[in-house]
mmCIF file of C-alpha atoms in Angstrom:
data_model
loop_
_atom_site.group_PDB
_atom_site.id
_atom_site.type_symbol
_atom_site.label_atom_id
_atom_site.label_comp_id
_atom_site.label_asym_id
_atom_site.label_seq_id
_atom_site.Cartn_x
_atom_site.Cartn_y
_atom_site.Cartn_z
ATOM 1 C CA MET S 1 241.875 -248.896 27.296
ATOM 2 C CA SER S 2 245.647 -248.626 26.928
ATOM 3 C CA LYS S 3 245.305 -245.130 25.393
ATOM 4 C CA SER S 4 242.760 -243.835 27.868
ATOM 5 C CA LEU S 5 244.704 -244.902 30.961
ATOM 6 C CA PRO S 6 247.662 -242.528 30.380
ATOM 7 C CA LEU S 7 245.243 -239.724 29.624
ATOM 8 C CA PHE S 8 243.372 -240.443 32.848
ATOM 9 C CA ILE S 9 246.605 -240.440 34.843
ATOM 10 C CA LEU S 10 247.719 -237.179 33.211
ATOM 11 C CA ALA S 11 244.364 -235.534 33.945
ATOM 12 C CA THR S 12 244.537 -236.709 37.550
ATOM 13 C CA LEU S 13 248.052 -235.325 37.968
ATOM 14 C CA LEU S 14 247.073 -231.986 36.456
ATOM 15 C CA LEU S 15 244.014 -231.730 38.708
ATOM 16 C CA THR S 16 246.073 -232.614 41.778
ATOM 17 C CA SER S 17 248.724 -230.064 40.807
ATOM 18 C CA PHE S 18 246.072 -227.372 40.249
ATOM 19 C CA THR S 19 244.496 -228.132 43.619
ATOM 20 C CA LEU S 20 247.854 -227.920 45.402
ATOM 21 C CA VAL S 21 248.716 -224.597 43.753
ATOM 22 C CA ASN S 22 245.369 -223.101 44.740
ATOM 23 C CA SER S 23 245.710 -224.473 48.268
ATOM 24 C CA GLN S 24 249.152 -222.884 48.577
ATOM 25 C CA GLU S 25 247.924 -219.555 47.255
ATOM 26 C CA LYS S 26 244.893 -219.434 49.535
ATOM 27 C CA VAL S 27 245.862 -217.248 52.471
ATOM 28 C CA CYS S 28 244.345 -214.651 54.761
ATOM 29 C CA ARG S 29 246.492 -211.766 55.931
ATOM 30 C CA ALA S 30 245.327 -210.031 59.105
ATOM 31 C CA LEU S 31 246.459 -206.945 61.006
ATOM 32 C CA VAL S 32 245.854 -206.350 64.724
ATOM 33 C CA LEU S 33 246.231 -202.795 66.078
ATOM 34 C CA GLU S 34 246.474 -201.978 69.777
ATOM 35 C CA GLY S 35 245.049 -198.905 71.508
ATOM 36 C CA GLY S 36 247.312 -196.212 72.924
ATOM 37 C CA GLY S 37 246.195 -192.628 72.382
ATOM 38 C CA ASP S 38 248.403 -190.622 70.074
ATOM 39 C CA LYS S 39 250.885 -193.504 70.048
ATOM 40 C CA GLY S 40 248.776 -194.612 67.124
ATOM 41 C CA ALA S 41 251.263 -192.498 65.166
ATOM 42 C CA TYR S 42 253.809 -195.274 65.782
ATOM 43 C CA GLU S 43 251.403 -197.785 64.216
ATOM 44 C CA ALA S 44 251.043 -195.553 61.165
ATOM 45 C CA GLY S 45 254.829 -195.303 60.856
ATOM 46 C CA VAL S 46 255.263 -199.080 61.026
ATOM 47 C CA LEU S 47 252.657 -199.625 58.319
ATOM 48 C CA TYR S 48 254.236 -196.931 56.161
ATOM 49 C CA GLY S 49 257.622 -198.609 56.532
ATOM 50 C CA PHE S 50 256.222 -202.019 55.646
ATOM 51 C CA VAL S 51 254.247 -200.953 52.588
ATOM 52 C CA LYS S 52 256.825 -198.587 51.131
ATOM 53 C CA ASN S 53 259.663 -201.109 51.445
ATOM 54 C CA ALA S 54 257.991 -204.461 50.828
ATOM 55 C CA LYS S 55 259.660 -206.617 48.182
ATOM 56 C CA ASN S 56 256.282 -208.197 47.509
ATOM 57 C CA PRO S 57 253.383 -205.702 47.809
ATOM 58 C CA GLU S 58 250.926 -208.555 48.410
ATOM 59 C CA ASP S 59 252.609 -209.260 51.752
ATOM 60 C CA PHE S 60 250.785 -206.272 53.258
ATOM 61 C CA GLN S 61 247.500 -206.457 51.404
ATOM 62 C CA TYR S 62 245.473 -207.235 54.503
ATOM 63 C CA ASP S 63 242.161 -209.041 54.165
ATOM 64 C CA VAL S 64 241.206 -208.450 57.799
ATOM 65 C CA VAL S 65 241.932 -205.628 60.256
ATOM 66 C CA THR S 66 240.999 -205.482 63.944
ATOM 67 C CA GLY S 67 241.526 -202.504 66.223
ATOM 68 C CA ILE S 68 240.843 -201.198 69.686
ATOM 69 C CA SER S 69 240.662 -197.518 70.654
ATOM 70 C CA VAL S 70 243.104 -195.612 68.407
ATOM 71 C CA GLY S 71 243.783 -198.919 66.689
ATOM 72 C CA SER S 72 240.174 -198.934 65.532
ATOM 73 C CA ILE S 73 240.602 -195.465 64.018
ATOM 74 C CA ASN S 74 243.797 -196.471 62.212
ATOM 75 C CA GLY S 75 242.114 -199.684 61.121
ATOM 76 C CA MET S 76 239.143 -197.866 59.657
ATOM 77 C CA GLY S 77 241.542 -195.578 57.850
ATOM 78 C CA ILE S 78 243.040 -198.616 56.119
ATOM 79 C CA ALA S 79 239.693 -200.311 55.487
ATOM 80 C CA GLN S 80 238.426 -197.500 53.281
ATOM 81 C CA PHE S 81 241.044 -198.426 50.668
ATOM 82 C CA ASP S 82 240.817 -201.410 48.336
ATOM 83 C CA LYS S 83 243.431 -204.136 48.452
ATOM 84 C CA GLY S 84 246.196 -202.995 46.156
ATOM 85 C CA GLN S 85 245.888 -199.391 47.350
ATOM 86 C CA GLU S 86 248.141 -199.858 50.370
ATOM 87 C CA GLU S 87 250.460 -196.983 49.445
ATOM 88 C CA ALA S 88 247.536 -194.583 49.351
ATOM 89 C CA ALA S 89 246.286 -196.015 52.657
ATOM 90 C CA VAL S 90 249.541 -195.520 54.570
ATOM 91 C CA GLU S 91 250.045 -192.057 53.102
ATOM 92 C CA PHE S 92 246.537 -191.203 54.314
ATOM 93 C CA LEU S 93 247.360 -192.452 57.821
ATOM 94 C CA VAL S 94 250.702 -190.686 58.164
ATOM 95 C CA GLU S 95 249.423 -187.424 56.732
ATOM 96 C CA GLY S 96 246.433 -187.593 59.051
ATOM 97 C CA TRP S 97 248.640 -187.999 62.107
ATOM 98 C CA ARG S 98 250.854 -185.111 61.070
ATOM 99 C CA ASN S 99 247.836 -182.827 60.711
ATOM 100 C CA THR S 100 245.836 -183.901 63.773
ATOM 101 C CA LYS S 101 245.757 -181.431 66.642
ATOM 102 C CA GLN S 102 244.605 -181.974 70.179
ATOM 103 C CA ARG S 103 241.644 -179.653 69.603
ATOM 104 C CA ASN S 104 240.467 -181.990 66.832
ATOM 105 C CA ILE S 105 239.903 -184.690 69.445
ATOM 106 C CA PHE S 106 238.968 -182.925 72.670
ATOM 107 C CA VAL S 107 238.763 -179.523 74.356
ATOM 108 C CA SER S 108 238.545 -178.310 77.938
ATOM 109 C CA TRP S 109 235.209 -177.485 79.515
ATOM 110 C CA VAL S 110 234.482 -173.806 80.101
ATOM 111 C CA GLY S 111 235.218 -174.321 83.780
ATOM 112 C CA GLY S 112 238.370 -176.294 83.080
ATOM 113 C CA LEU S 113 239.396 -179.470 84.894
ATOM 114 C CA LEU S 114 237.366 -178.579 87.978
ATOM 115 C CA GLU S 115 234.167 -178.559 85.929
ATOM 116 C CA GLY S 116 235.122 -181.875 84.363
ATOM 117 C CA LEU S 117 235.991 -183.412 87.696
ATOM 118 C CA PHE S 118 232.905 -182.353 89.667
ATOM 119 C CA TYR S 119 230.153 -181.483 87.192
ATOM 120 C CA LYS S 120 230.796 -183.503 84.028
ATOM 121 C CA PRO S 121 231.204 -187.230 83.373
ATOM 122 C CA ALA S 122 234.728 -186.730 81.975
ATOM 123 C CA LEU S 123 237.683 -184.417 82.458
ATOM 124 C CA PHE S 124 237.486 -183.237 78.830
ATOM 125 C CA ASN S 125 234.844 -182.628 76.213
ATOM 126 C CA SER S 126 235.575 -185.184 73.473
ATOM 127 C CA ASN S 127 232.669 -184.247 71.206
ATOM 128 C CA PRO S 128 235.043 -182.649 68.632
ATOM 129 C CA GLU S 129 236.152 -186.201 67.862
ATOM 130 C CA ILE S 130 232.777 -186.820 66.190
ATOM 131 C CA ASP S 131 233.470 -184.280 63.439
ATOM 132 C CA TYR S 132 237.066 -185.480 63.134
ATOM 133 C CA LEU S 133 236.015 -189.089 62.613
ATOM 134 C CA THR S 134 233.183 -188.121 60.267
ATOM 135 C CA ASP S 135 235.670 -186.326 58.030
ATOM 136 C CA ARG S 136 238.118 -189.236 57.989
ATOM 137 C CA ILE S 137 236.000 -192.398 57.922
ATOM 138 C CA PHE S 138 234.236 -193.503 54.759
ATOM 139 C CA THR S 139 232.297 -196.744 54.518
ATOM 140 C CA ILE S 140 230.708 -196.884 51.066
ATOM 141 C CA PRO S 141 231.514 -199.428 49.844
ATOM 142 C CA ASN S 142 233.199 -201.545 52.521
ATOM 143 C CA LYS S 143 236.652 -202.432 51.259
ATOM 144 C CA ARG S 144 237.861 -205.067 53.724
ATOM 145 C CA ARG S 145 236.749 -207.056 56.720
ATOM 146 C CA ILE S 146 237.240 -204.960 59.857
ATOM 147 C CA THR S 147 236.246 -205.484 63.479
ATOM 148 C CA VAL S 148 236.535 -202.836 66.206
ATOM 149 C CA ALA S 149 236.060 -203.527 69.887
ATOM 150 C CA THR S 150 234.519 -201.486 72.662
ATOM 151 C CA THR S 151 233.484 -202.246 76.256
ATOM 152 C CA ASP S 152 230.000 -202.425 77.724
ATOM 153 C CA PHE S 153 230.304 -200.211 80.804
ATOM 154 C CA VAL S 154 227.551 -202.055 82.693
ATOM 155 C CA THR S 155 228.689 -205.643 82.144
ATOM 156 C CA GLY S 156 232.392 -205.014 81.547
ATOM 157 C CA GLN S 157 232.223 -207.294 78.535
ATOM 158 C CA LYS S 158 233.841 -206.780 75.171
ATOM 159 C CA VAL S 159 231.457 -205.758 72.375
ATOM 160 C CA THR S 160 232.478 -205.761 68.723
ATOM 161 C CA PHE S 161 231.246 -203.956 65.621
ATOM 162 C CA SER S 162 232.166 -204.714 62.024
ATOM 163 C CA GLU S 163 231.429 -203.635 58.482
ATOM 164 C CA LYS S 164 228.459 -206.009 58.714
ATOM 165 C CA ASP S 165 226.922 -203.751 61.368
ATOM 166 C CA TRP S 166 227.338 -200.388 59.694
ATOM 167 C CA ALA S 167 227.002 -201.529 56.055
ATOM 168 C CA ASN S 168 226.380 -198.230 54.207
ATOM 169 C CA ASP S 169 225.637 -196.222 57.344
ATOM 170 C CA ARG S 170 228.621 -193.891 57.629
ATOM 171 C CA MET S 171 227.605 -192.495 61.026
ATOM 172 C CA MET S 172 227.329 -195.991 62.468
ATOM 173 C CA ALA S 173 230.949 -196.565 61.483
ATOM 174 C CA VAL S 174 231.905 -193.234 63.059
ATOM 175 C CA ASN S 175 230.083 -194.156 66.250
ATOM 176 C CA ALA S 176 231.766 -197.558 66.432
ATOM 177 C CA ALA S 177 235.186 -195.855 66.373
ATOM 178 C CA LEU S 178 233.910 -193.303 68.899
ATOM 179 C CA TYR S 179 232.748 -196.027 71.293
ATOM 180 C CA SER S 180 236.046 -197.882 70.981
ATOM 181 C CA SER S 181 238.103 -194.769 71.832
ATOM 182 C CA ALA S 182 235.974 -193.400 74.696
ATOM 183 C CA VAL S 183 238.655 -193.467 77.397
ATOM 184 C CA PRO S 184 236.862 -193.444 80.783
ATOM 185 C CA VAL S 185 237.385 -190.435 83.072
ATOM 186 C CA VAL S 186 239.278 -188.589 80.343
ATOM 187 C CA PHE S 187 236.661 -188.762 77.544
ATOM 188 C CA LEU S 188 232.883 -188.903 77.522
ATOM 189 C CA TYR S 189 231.240 -192.309 77.663
ATOM 190 C CA ARG S 190 228.652 -193.009 74.964
ATOM 191 C CA ASN S 191 225.054 -194.081 75.547
ATOM 192 C CA VAL S 192 223.321 -196.117 72.858
ATOM 193 C CA GLY S 193 219.831 -197.322 73.712
ATOM 194 C CA ASN S 194 220.141 -199.225 76.972
ATOM 195 C CA GLN S 195 223.917 -199.675 76.652
ATOM 196 C CA THR S 196 226.845 -197.502 77.671
ATOM 197 C CA PHE S 197 230.124 -197.910 75.803
ATOM 198 C CA ILE S 198 233.673 -197.035 76.862
ATOM 199 C CA ASP S 199 237.152 -197.666 75.457
ATOM 200 C CA GLY S 200 237.632 -201.190 74.141
ATOM 201 C CA GLY S 201 240.825 -201.710 76.112
ATOM 202 C CA TRP S 202 238.958 -201.509 79.393
ATOM 203 C CA SER S 203 237.459 -204.956 78.914
ATOM 204 C CA GLY S 204 240.979 -206.236 79.568
ATOM 205 C CA GLU S 205 241.760 -206.781 75.891
ATOM 206 C CA GLY S 206 243.886 -204.218 74.116
ATOM 207 C CA LEU S 207 244.739 -206.654 71.319
ATOM 208 C CA ASP S 208 241.877 -208.261 69.418
ATOM 209 C CA VAL S 209 243.733 -211.249 67.986
ATOM 210 C CA GLU S 210 240.826 -213.644 68.313
ATOM 211 C CA ASP S 211 238.532 -211.656 66.039
ATOM 212 C CA ALA S 212 241.281 -211.369 63.451
ATOM 213 C CA VAL S 213 241.484 -215.164 63.426
ATOM 214 C CA PHE S 214 237.706 -215.614 63.421
ATOM 215 C CA ARG S 215 237.269 -213.207 60.488
ATOM 216 C CA CYS S 216 240.048 -214.950 58.560
ATOM 217 C CA ARG S 217 238.282 -218.250 59.079
ATOM 218 C CA GLU S 218 235.526 -216.799 56.906
ATOM 219 C CA LEU S 219 238.034 -216.788 54.042
ATOM 220 C CA VAL S 220 240.306 -219.806 54.500
ATOM 221 C CA ASP S 221 239.916 -223.442 55.457
ATOM 222 C CA SER S 222 242.503 -223.770 58.212
ATOM 223 C CA ASP S 223 244.502 -221.651 60.645
ATOM 224 C CA ASP S 224 247.795 -222.479 58.954
ATOM 225 C CA GLN S 225 246.571 -220.322 56.062
ATOM 226 C CA ILE S 226 246.382 -217.265 58.343
ATOM 227 C CA ILE S 227 249.282 -214.790 58.444
ATOM 228 C CA LEU S 228 248.973 -212.311 61.282
ATOM 229 C CA ASP S 229 250.795 -209.052 62.035
ATOM 230 C CA VAL S 230 250.418 -207.230 65.366
ATOM 231 C CA ILE S 231 251.433 -203.673 66.185
ATOM 232 C CA PHE S 232 251.670 -202.645 69.831
ATOM 233 C CA ALA S 233 251.374 -198.970 70.723
ATOM 234 C CA ASN S 234 253.620 -199.367 73.750
ATOM 235 C CA ASN S 235 257.242 -199.107 74.775
ATOM 236 C CA VAL S 236 259.518 -202.104 74.643
ATOM 237 C CA SER S 237 260.166 -201.654 78.384
ATOM 238 C CA PHE S 238 259.480 -199.306 81.273
ATOM 239 C CA THR S 239 262.311 -196.957 82.180
ATOM 240 C CA ASP S 240 262.921 -193.673 83.965
ATOM 241 C CA ALA S 241 260.182 -194.258 86.527
ATOM 242 C CA SER S 242 261.312 -192.189 89.506
ATOM 243 C CA SER S 243 258.080 -191.219 91.271
ATOM 244 C CA ASN S 244 259.437 -187.825 92.365
ATOM 245 C CA LYS S 245 259.351 -186.733 88.716
ATOM 246 C CA PHE S 246 255.632 -187.400 88.307
ATOM 247 C CA ASN S 247 252.624 -185.249 89.077
ATOM 248 C CA THR S 248 249.208 -186.796 89.756
ATOM 249 C CA PHE S 249 248.187 -187.002 86.108
ATOM 250 C CA GLN S 250 251.526 -188.510 85.128
ATOM 251 C CA MET S 251 251.298 -191.103 87.895
ATOM 252 C CA ASN S 252 247.828 -192.058 86.709
ATOM 253 C CA SER S 253 249.041 -192.268 83.128
ATOM 254 C CA ARG S 254 251.963 -194.483 84.105
ATOM 255 C CA HIS S 255 249.675 -196.695 86.178
ATOM 256 C CA HIS S 256 247.500 -197.353 83.136
ATOM 257 C CA ALA S 257 250.531 -197.777 80.872
ATOM 258 C CA ILE S 258 251.974 -200.529 83.078
ATOM 259 C CA LYS S 259 248.599 -202.209 83.510
ATOM 260 C CA SER S 260 247.961 -202.036 79.773
ATOM 261 C CA TYR S 261 251.397 -203.355 78.899
ATOM 262 C CA VAL S 262 251.165 -206.382 81.160
ATOM 263 C CA SER S 263 247.594 -207.058 80.042
ATOM 264 C CA GLN S 264 248.414 -206.823 76.344
ATOM 265 C CA THR S 265 251.581 -208.887 76.501
ATOM 266 C CA ARG S 266 249.566 -211.536 78.316
ATOM 267 C CA ALA S 267 246.911 -211.327 75.604
ATOM 268 C CA TYR S 268 249.644 -211.981 73.048
ATOM 269 C CA LEU S 269 250.833 -215.042 74.950
ATOM 270 C CA TYR S 270 247.267 -216.328 75.189
ATOM 271 C CA ALA S 271 246.838 -215.845 71.449
ATOM 272 C CA ARG S 272 250.006 -217.769 70.651
ATOM 273 C CA SER S 273 248.746 -220.603 72.817
ATOM 274 C CA ALA S 274 245.145 -220.516 71.571
ATOM 275 C CA PHE S 275 246.044 -220.377 67.873
ATOM 276 C CA PRO S 276 249.193 -222.496 67.505
ATOM 277 C CA ASP S 277 248.755 -222.963 63.745
ATOM 278 C CA VAL S 278 248.424 -219.248 62.933
ATOM 279 C CA LYS S 279 251.578 -217.771 61.434
ATOM 280 C CA PHE S 280 252.534 -214.804 63.608
ATOM 281 C CA ARG S 281 254.774 -212.881 61.229
ATOM 282 C CA TYR S 282 255.617 -209.318 62.345
ATOM 283 C CA VAL S 283 254.815 -208.379 65.945
ATOM 284 C CA MET S 284 255.985 -204.845 66.493
ATOM 285 C CA ILE S 285 256.849 -203.189 69.809
ATOM 286 C CA ALA S 286 258.618 -199.822 69.776
ATOM 287 C CA SER S 287 262.379 -200.334 69.967
ATOM 288 C CA GLU S 288 262.946 -196.983 71.673
ATOM 289 C CA LYS S 289 261.195 -195.211 74.495
ATOM 290 C CA LEU S 290 258.096 -193.413 73.257
ATOM 291 C CA PRO S 291 257.540 -189.824 74.466
ATOM 292 C CA ASP S 292 256.494 -189.269 78.077
ATOM 293 C CA GLN S 293 253.268 -187.306 78.387
ATOM 294 C CA THR S 294 250.879 -186.147 81.078
ATOM 295 C CA LEU S 295 248.251 -188.024 79.073
ATOM 296 C CA PRO S 296 248.981 -190.061 75.915
ATOM 297 C CA LEU S 297 246.936 -187.475 74.044
ATOM 298 C CA ASP S 298 249.198 -184.457 73.626
ATOM 299 C CA PHE S 299 249.409 -184.667 69.821
ATOM 300 C CA LYS S 300 252.573 -182.536 69.857
ATOM 301 C CA ALA S 301 254.008 -182.321 66.354
ATOM 302 C CA LYS S 302 257.568 -183.248 67.390
ATOM 303 C CA ASN S 303 256.339 -186.307 69.316
ATOM 304 C CA ILE S 304 254.086 -187.423 66.476
ATOM 305 C CA GLU S 305 256.930 -187.142 63.961
ATOM 306 C CA PHE S 306 259.320 -188.997 66.283
ATOM 307 C CA MET S 307 256.862 -191.889 66.601
ATOM 308 C CA ILE S 308 256.204 -192.038 62.864
ATOM 309 C CA GLN S 309 259.933 -192.139 62.089
ATOM 310 C CA LEU S 310 260.575 -194.728 64.808
ATOM 311 C CA GLY S 311 257.801 -196.880 63.355
ATOM 312 C CA ILE S 312 259.377 -196.663 59.894
ATOM 313 C CA LYS S 313 262.793 -197.558 61.288
ATOM 314 C CA ASP S 314 261.428 -200.531 63.242
ATOM 315 C CA ALA S 315 259.562 -201.758 60.165
ATOM 316 C CA LEU S 316 262.734 -201.636 58.063
ATOM 317 C CA ASN S 317 264.621 -203.608 60.703
ATOM 318 C CA ALA S 318 261.834 -206.187 60.912
ATOM 319 C CA LEU S 319 261.788 -206.617 57.145
ATOM 320 C CA ALA S 320 265.555 -207.096 57.124
ATOM 321 C CA GLU S 321 265.287 -209.747 59.841
ATOM 322 C CA GLY S 322 262.502 -211.579 58.042
ATOM 323 C CA GLY S 323 259.087 -212.812 59.081
ATOM 324 C CA GLY S 324 258.763 -214.543 62.432
ATOM 325 C CA VAL S 325 261.810 -212.967 64.094
ATOM 326 C CA SER S 326 259.994 -209.983 65.598
ATOM 327 C CA ALA S 327 257.120 -212.267 66.613
ATOM 328 C CA GLU S 328 259.493 -214.476 68.579
ATOM 329 C CA ARG S 329 261.251 -211.483 70.118
ATOM 330 C CA ALA S 330 257.881 -210.062 71.219
ATOM 331 C CA PHE S 331 257.060 -213.459 72.689
ATOM 332 C CA ASN S 332 260.251 -213.378 74.764
ATOM 333 C CA ILE S 333 259.622 -209.795 75.896
ATOM 334 C CA SER S 334 256.040 -210.664 76.823
ATOM 335 C CA SER S 335 257.177 -213.737 78.726
ATOM 336 C CA SER S 336 259.398 -211.609 80.956
ATOM 337 C CA TYR S 337 256.285 -209.887 82.347
ATOM 338 C CA GLN S 338 254.372 -213.079 83.019
ATOM 339 C CA ASP S 339 254.435 -216.093 85.316
ATOM 340 C CA ASP S 340 256.410 -218.930 83.707
ATOM 341 C CA ILE S 341 254.654 -221.573 85.802
ATOM 342 C CA PHE S 342 251.223 -220.216 84.842
ATOM 343 C CA PHE S 343 252.117 -220.548 81.167
ATOM 344 C CA ASN S 344 253.643 -224.009 81.704
ATOM 345 C CA ARG S 345 257.187 -223.030 80.822
ATOM 346 C CA GLN S 346 260.226 -224.332 82.617
#
């Protein structure tokens, strides 16, 4: 008995130690990508900056990705690469943005804007996007958990698709990204059976934090094992807004930009409140003013390159500051656009 007792204690200690180590190592890393037209180039730049400069490559080996609109397209770009292939993934994204032209995404109708306004369901013909997405999205096999969001035009409700829905059906994956990026009025809506889908951001949610958390819960036991990064595709603030400088299209674009910004910053505040145990690590909002455009869909090479480089610069600064700093700064920025009483802050 005297010999077996120390052995029992030693075995117990070793088992406890092993359990603690495994518990500490068990983590789910998730990435949330906002919509924002060709401002998705900023998202690509941020990811490039993170991956290429990470001290620990595992820090950006995401298990889960969620995206809305252009965020869904960037997300699917990442999800076709295995964990451990992050450098190849970000190079794919950045190179894709540098080579994407407006004509790859949409073209004018034969009769121009007048035909789109009075005889078509959208100002532009966005069917070229189908071929573009088909060339860039691969789904066999599925590499990571990914959820993309769209909006049911009839009910106004958010609808999500994931790798579980498309499995090995490449065109289903393409269509999911197409639904999520179908900007109403500008791009064609998409009919599927008895449903009509439009851009995911039009359900009022441009950041799909909740699905990132839900998908991570498939992998870990508690929310404190979830590390979450968020990349906004918006400016840090609204400046240079003199109305006499804006034509009709620019006014409409600014209207949606402001509405989107307030909506998405509120979504971020909700998420922080709803998931208090989740570790919000890097929450990125462009530190400089992103290019003004008639529509956020110009795909001009100089603007794309500016946004990529700004994303890289912001990522480097965030890494230097350390995890959690940018998340808190984004929280403070978001709070400035919201009602303190509504969110129970003094």
